Short mmCIF file of C-alpha atoms in Angstrom, two decimals:
data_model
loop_
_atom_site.label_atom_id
_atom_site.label_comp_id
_atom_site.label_asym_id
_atom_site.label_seq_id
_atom_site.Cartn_x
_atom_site.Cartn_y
_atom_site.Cartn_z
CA UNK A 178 0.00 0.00 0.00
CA UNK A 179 1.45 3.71 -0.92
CA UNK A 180 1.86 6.43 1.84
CA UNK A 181 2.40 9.90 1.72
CA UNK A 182 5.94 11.61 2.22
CA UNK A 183 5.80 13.02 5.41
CA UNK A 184 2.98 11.76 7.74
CA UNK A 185 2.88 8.48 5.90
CA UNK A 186 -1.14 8.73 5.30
CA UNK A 187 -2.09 5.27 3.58
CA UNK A 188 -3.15 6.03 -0.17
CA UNK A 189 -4.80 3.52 -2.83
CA UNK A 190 -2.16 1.49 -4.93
CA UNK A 191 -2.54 2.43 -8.73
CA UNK A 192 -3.77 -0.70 -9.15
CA UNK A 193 -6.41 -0.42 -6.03
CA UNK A 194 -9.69 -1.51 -7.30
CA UNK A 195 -12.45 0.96 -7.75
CA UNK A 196 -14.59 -1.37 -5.70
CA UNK A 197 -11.78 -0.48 -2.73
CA UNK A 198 -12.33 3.44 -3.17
CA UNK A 199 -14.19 3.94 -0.37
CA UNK A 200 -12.52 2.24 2.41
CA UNK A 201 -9.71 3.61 1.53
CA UNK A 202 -10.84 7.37 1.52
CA UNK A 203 -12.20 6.07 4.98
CA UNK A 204 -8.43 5.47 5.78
CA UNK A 205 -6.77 8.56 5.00
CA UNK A 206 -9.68 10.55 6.06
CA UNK A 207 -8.87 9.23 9.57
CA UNK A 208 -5.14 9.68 9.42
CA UNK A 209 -5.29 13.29 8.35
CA UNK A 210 -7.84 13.59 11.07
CA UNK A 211 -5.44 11.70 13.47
CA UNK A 212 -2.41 13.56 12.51
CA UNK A 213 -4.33 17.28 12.62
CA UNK A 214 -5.07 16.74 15.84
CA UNK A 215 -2.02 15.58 17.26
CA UNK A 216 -0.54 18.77 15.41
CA UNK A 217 -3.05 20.90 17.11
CA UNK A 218 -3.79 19.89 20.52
CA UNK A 219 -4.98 23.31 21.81
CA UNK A 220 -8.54 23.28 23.34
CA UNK A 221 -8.60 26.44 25.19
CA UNK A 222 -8.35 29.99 23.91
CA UNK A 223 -5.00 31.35 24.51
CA UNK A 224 -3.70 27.58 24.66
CA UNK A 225 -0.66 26.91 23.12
CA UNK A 226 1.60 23.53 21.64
CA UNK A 227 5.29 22.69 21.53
CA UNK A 228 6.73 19.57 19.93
CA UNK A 229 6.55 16.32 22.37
CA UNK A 230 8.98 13.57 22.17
CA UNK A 231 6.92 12.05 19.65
CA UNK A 232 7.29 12.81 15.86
CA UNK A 233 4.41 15.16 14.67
CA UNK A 234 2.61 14.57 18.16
CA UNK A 235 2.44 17.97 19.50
CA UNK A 236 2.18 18.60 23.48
CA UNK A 237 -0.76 21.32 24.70
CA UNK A 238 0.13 24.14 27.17
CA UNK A 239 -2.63 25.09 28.74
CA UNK A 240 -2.97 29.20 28.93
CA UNK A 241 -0.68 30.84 32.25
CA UNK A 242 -2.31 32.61 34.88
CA UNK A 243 -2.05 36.20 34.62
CA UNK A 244 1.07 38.33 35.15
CA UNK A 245 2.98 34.71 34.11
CA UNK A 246 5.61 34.23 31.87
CA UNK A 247 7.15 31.89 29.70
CA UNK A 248 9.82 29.78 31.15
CA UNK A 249 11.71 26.57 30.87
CA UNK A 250 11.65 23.62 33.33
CA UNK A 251 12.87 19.73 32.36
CA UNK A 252 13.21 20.88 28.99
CA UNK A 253 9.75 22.00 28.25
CA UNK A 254 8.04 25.60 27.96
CA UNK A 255 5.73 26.03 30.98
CA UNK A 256 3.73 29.29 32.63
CA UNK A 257 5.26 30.39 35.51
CA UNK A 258 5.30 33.37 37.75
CA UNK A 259 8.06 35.91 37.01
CA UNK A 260 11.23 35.88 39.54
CA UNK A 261 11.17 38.29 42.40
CA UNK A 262 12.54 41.64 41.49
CA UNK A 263 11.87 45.76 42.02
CA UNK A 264 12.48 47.14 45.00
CA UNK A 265 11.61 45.82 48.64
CA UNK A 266 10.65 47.86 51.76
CA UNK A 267 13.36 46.57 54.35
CA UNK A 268 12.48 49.45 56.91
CA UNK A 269 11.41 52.54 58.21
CA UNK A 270 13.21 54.54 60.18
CA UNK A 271 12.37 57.57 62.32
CA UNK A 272 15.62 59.93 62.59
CA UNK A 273 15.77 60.76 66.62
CA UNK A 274 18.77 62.39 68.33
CA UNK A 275 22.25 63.54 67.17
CA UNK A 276 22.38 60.01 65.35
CA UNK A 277 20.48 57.25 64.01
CA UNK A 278 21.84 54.13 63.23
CA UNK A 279 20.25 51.77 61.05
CA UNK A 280 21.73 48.10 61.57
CA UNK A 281 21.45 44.66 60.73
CA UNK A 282 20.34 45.16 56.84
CA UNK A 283 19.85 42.42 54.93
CA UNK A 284 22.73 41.29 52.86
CA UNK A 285 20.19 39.95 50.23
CA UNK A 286 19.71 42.47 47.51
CA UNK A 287 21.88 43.81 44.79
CA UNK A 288 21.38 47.34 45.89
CA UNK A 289 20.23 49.18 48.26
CA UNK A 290 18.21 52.43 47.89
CA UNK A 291 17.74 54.82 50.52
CA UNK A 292 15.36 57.36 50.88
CA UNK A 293 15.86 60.19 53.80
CA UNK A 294 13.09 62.80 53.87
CA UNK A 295 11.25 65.55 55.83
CA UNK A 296 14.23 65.85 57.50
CA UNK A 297 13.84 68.47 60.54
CA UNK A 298 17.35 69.26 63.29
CA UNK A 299 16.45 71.97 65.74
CA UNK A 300 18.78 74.33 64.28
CA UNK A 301 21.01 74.83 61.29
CA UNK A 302 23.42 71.76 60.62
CA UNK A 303 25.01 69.74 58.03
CA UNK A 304 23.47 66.33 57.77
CA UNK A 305 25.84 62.97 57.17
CA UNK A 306 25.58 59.21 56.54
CA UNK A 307 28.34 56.70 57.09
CA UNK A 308 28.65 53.46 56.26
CA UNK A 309 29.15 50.51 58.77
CA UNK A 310 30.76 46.78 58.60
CA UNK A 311 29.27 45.78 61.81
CA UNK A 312 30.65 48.22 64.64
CA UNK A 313 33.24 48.70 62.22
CA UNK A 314 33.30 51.89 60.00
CA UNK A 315 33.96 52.11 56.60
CA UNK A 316 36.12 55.43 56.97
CA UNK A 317 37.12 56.51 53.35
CA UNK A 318 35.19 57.83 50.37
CA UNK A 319 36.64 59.20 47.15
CA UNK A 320 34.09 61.04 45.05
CA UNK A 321 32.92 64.25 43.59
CA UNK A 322 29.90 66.41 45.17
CA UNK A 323 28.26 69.21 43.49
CA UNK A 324 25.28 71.25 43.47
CA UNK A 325 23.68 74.85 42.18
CA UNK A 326 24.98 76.56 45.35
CA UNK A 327 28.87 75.66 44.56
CA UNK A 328 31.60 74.65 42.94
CA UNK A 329 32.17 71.32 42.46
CA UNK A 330 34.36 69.71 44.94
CA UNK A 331 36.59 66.75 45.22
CA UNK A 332 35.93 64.11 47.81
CA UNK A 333 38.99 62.43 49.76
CA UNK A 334 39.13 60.79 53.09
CA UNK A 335 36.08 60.81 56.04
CA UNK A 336 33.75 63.33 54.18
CA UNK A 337 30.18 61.90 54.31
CA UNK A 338 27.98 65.17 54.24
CA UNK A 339 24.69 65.12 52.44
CA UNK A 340 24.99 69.14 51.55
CA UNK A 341 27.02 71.51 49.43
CA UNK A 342 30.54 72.65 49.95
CA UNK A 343 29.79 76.90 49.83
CA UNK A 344 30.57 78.11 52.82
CA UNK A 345 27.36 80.22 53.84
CA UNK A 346 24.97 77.80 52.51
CA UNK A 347 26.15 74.26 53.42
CA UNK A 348 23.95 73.69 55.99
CA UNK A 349 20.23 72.67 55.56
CA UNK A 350 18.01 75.62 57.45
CA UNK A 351 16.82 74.47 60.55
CA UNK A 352 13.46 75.75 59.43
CA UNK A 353 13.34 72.77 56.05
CA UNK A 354 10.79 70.28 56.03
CA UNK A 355 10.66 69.72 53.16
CA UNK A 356 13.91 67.89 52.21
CA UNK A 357 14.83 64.72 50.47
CA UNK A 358 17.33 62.63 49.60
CA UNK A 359 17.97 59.26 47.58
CA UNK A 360 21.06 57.40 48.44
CA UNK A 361 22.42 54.06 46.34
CA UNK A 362 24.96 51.35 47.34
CA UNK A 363 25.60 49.44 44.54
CA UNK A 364 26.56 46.14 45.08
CA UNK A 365 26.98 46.99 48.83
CA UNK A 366 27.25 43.42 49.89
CA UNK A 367 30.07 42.33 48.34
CA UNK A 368 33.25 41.60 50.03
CA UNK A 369 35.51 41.37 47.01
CA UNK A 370 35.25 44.94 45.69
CA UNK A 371 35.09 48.99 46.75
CA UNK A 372 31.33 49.92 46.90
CA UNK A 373 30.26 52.84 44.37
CA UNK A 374 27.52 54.69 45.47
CA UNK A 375 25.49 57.67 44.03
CA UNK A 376 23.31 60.19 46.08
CA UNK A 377 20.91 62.32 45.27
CA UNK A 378 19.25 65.71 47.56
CA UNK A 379 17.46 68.60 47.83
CA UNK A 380 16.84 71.00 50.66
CA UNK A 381 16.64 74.47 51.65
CA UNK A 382 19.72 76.06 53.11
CA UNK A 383 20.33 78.23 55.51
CA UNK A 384 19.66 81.39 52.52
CA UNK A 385 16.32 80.25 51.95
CA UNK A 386 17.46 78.97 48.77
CA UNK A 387 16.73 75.54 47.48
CA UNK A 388 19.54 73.96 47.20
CA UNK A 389 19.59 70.82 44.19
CA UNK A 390 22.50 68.83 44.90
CA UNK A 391 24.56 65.32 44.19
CA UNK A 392 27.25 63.38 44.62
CA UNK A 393 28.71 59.66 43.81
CA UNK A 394 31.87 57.97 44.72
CA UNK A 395 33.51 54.93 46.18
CA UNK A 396 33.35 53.41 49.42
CA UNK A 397 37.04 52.71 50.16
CA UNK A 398 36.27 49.03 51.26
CA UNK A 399 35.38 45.06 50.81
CA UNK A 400 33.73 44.80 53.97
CA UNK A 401 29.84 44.65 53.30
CA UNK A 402 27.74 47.70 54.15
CA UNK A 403 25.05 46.29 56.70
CA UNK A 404 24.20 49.48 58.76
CA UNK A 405 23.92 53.41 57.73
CA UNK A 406 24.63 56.00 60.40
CA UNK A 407 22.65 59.28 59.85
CA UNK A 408 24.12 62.26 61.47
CA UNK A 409 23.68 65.85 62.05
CA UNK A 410 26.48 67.64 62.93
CA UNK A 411 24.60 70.41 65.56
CA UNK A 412 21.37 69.93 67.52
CA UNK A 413 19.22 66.77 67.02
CA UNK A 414 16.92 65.40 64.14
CA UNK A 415 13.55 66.20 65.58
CA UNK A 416 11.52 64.57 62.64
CA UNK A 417 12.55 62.93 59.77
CA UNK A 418 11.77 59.27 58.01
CA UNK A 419 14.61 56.61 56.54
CA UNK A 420 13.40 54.42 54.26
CA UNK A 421 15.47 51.00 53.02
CA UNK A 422 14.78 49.17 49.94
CA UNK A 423 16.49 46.51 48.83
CA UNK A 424 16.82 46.28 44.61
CA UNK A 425 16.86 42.82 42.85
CA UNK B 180 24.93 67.21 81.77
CA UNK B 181 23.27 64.83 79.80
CA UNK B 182 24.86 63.77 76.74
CA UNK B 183 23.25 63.78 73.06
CA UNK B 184 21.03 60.58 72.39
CA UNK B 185 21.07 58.25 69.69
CA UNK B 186 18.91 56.26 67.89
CA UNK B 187 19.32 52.62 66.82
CA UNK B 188 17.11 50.70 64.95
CA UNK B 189 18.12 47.09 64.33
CA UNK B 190 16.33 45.77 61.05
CA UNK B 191 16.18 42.50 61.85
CA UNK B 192 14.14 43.07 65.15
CA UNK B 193 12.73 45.88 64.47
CA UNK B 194 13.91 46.72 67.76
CA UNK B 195 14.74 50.37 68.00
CA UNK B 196 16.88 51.55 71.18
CA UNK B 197 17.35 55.25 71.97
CA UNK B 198 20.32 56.26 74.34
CA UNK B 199 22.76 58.45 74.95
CA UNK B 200 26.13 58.81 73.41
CA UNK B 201 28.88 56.59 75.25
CA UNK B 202 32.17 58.17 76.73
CA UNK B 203 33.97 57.32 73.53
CA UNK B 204 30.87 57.72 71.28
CA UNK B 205 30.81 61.57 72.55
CA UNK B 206 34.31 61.94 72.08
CA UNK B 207 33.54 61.10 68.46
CA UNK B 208 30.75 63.27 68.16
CA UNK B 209 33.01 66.38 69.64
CA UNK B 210 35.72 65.19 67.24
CA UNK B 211 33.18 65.69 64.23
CA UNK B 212 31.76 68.93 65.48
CA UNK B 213 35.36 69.81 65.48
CA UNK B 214 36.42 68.82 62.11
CA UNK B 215 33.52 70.28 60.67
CA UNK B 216 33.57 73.66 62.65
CA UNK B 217 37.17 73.80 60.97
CA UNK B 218 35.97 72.91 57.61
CA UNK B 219 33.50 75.64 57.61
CA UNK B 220 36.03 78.53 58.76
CA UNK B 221 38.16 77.61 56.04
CA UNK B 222 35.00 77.70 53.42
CA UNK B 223 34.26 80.85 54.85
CA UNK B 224 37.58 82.41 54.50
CA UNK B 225 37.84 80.94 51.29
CA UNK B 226 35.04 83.11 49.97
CA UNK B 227 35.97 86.05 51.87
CA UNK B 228 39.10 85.84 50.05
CA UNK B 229 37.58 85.60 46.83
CA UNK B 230 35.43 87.70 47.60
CA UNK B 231 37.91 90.44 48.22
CA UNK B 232 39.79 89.20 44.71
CA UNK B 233 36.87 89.99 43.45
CA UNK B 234 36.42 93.84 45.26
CA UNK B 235 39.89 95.02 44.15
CA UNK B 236 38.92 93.53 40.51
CA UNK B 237 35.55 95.33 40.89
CA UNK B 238 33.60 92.52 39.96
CA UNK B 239 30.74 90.90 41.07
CA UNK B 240 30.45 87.17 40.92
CA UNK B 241 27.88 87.28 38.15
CA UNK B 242 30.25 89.07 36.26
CA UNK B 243 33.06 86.69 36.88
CA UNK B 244 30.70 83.78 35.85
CA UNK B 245 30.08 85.34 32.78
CA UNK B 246 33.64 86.21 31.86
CA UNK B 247 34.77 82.39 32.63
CA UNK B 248 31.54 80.80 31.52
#
């Protein structure tokens, strides 16, 4: 008996008899029906089919749930629900006293990203943040700080101030609430390589000016960062909110 | 007289302690108020000097930013 090329559908010999039509038609009908289905096993809308481990026998994937995406597991395609990323709230913080340390922070992200705000010291200071290995500080920065109230300057050594370098406006009034600042430690929990980080402010000074201002640099250290130390350098923060998120 | 108070908040707890500075704590803080008291006398006396360059050049900053800018 003849077949066809590729699914191998049984076809009448030339020399079939008439007599034989039928049954035969019978025959391939139901192997192209056989063979269309196993092609197309979808029953569901959105449903879709990869090749099984069968020749022309396709497998059906039933539709994901939403927000799902398509992954690999064993080999095959399969709906899944995407991998944990964004940002994560790790804590909140409410700045009291001449110093707030944060501690213990999770060693789990790939950043961190801090956000400092409403920031309010009973008097004109300079605000600062250090970075901590345990009870052990990470003591040197090199960096660059700028902002529209003064020349850039060059950062060497123990500087960790959150303000500008001119001299009658460096400090954040006394009288700001409404202040903020975003702070990122890339990489901060690695113990192979010098942390970079990048911060980002704004506040009013002691002009009442509002002061835009930035600065990014190196942490001069492999120790991991696992606790912040916010500072003011006069008086005591009286109000202000430290938030943590850890970045995947 | 009391000393300043700090704040710490351990993450993992949640526990958040508030206390004042220890001996060598304080001695750290007075250290920093130093350092920075110093920094800011010699940002101030930086721009008086300039500002004085800029007296005996009779300019006014503007005017300097525009002749460099």
């Amino acid at each position: 008996m003849a077949t066809t090329t590729n699914y191998g559908w049984t076809t009448p010999d030339d020399t079939a008899l008439v007599k034989d039509g039928a049954a035969a038609i019978r025959t391939l009908g139901s192997s192209v029906d056989t063979t269309t289905k196993n092609l197309n096993p979808e029953t569901t809308l959105g449903d879709i089919a990869y090749r099984s481990s069968s020749a022309n026998v396709k497998t059906r994937l039933g539709i994901g749930s939403t927000g799902n995406v398509l992954t690999v597991t064993g080999g095959v395609p399969v709906w899944a629900a995407p991998a944990a990323g964004g940002m994560t709230l790790l804590s909140t913080t409410t700045l009291s006293g001449a110093s707030t340390d944060i501690s213990s922070i999770s060693q789990d992200y790939i950043e961190l990203r801090v956000y400092m705000y409403n920031v309010v010291v009973n008097t004109n200071a300079v605000y600062t943040v250090k970075t901590f290995n345990g009870a052990t500080e990470l003591s040197s920065v090199v960096g660059w700080r700028m902002s529209n109230y003064s020349t850039p300057a060059y950062i060497s050594g123990s500087s960790f101030r959150l303000t500008s370098d001119d001299a009658l406006n460096q400090e954040v009034s006394g009288a700001d609430n409404t202040n903020f600042w975003a702070l990122t430690y890339y990489d901060y929990s690695a113990t192979t390589n010098y942390k970079n980080y990048l911060y980002l402010g704004n506040y009013t000074n002691t002009s009442a000016a509002q002061v835009a201002w930035h600065s990014f640099g190196s942490v001069a250290s492999n120790s991991a960062i696992n606790k912040l130390r916010f500072a003011t350098t006069s008086g005591a923060f009286t109000a202000g909110t430290v938030e943590i998120y850890g970045v995947k | 007289m009391s000393k300043p108070m700090i704040r710490i908040h351990n993450t993992e707890t949640d526990e958040v302690i508030d206390r004042e500075m220890t001996a060598a704590e304080l001695k750290q803080y007075e250290a920093n108020q130093a350092e920075n008291a110093i920094a800011k006398a010699e940002a101030e006396a930086k721009a008086t000097a300039k500002a004085a360059i800029l007296d005996r050049l009779g300019l006014t900053a503007d005017e300097l930013k525009t002749i460099l800018g």
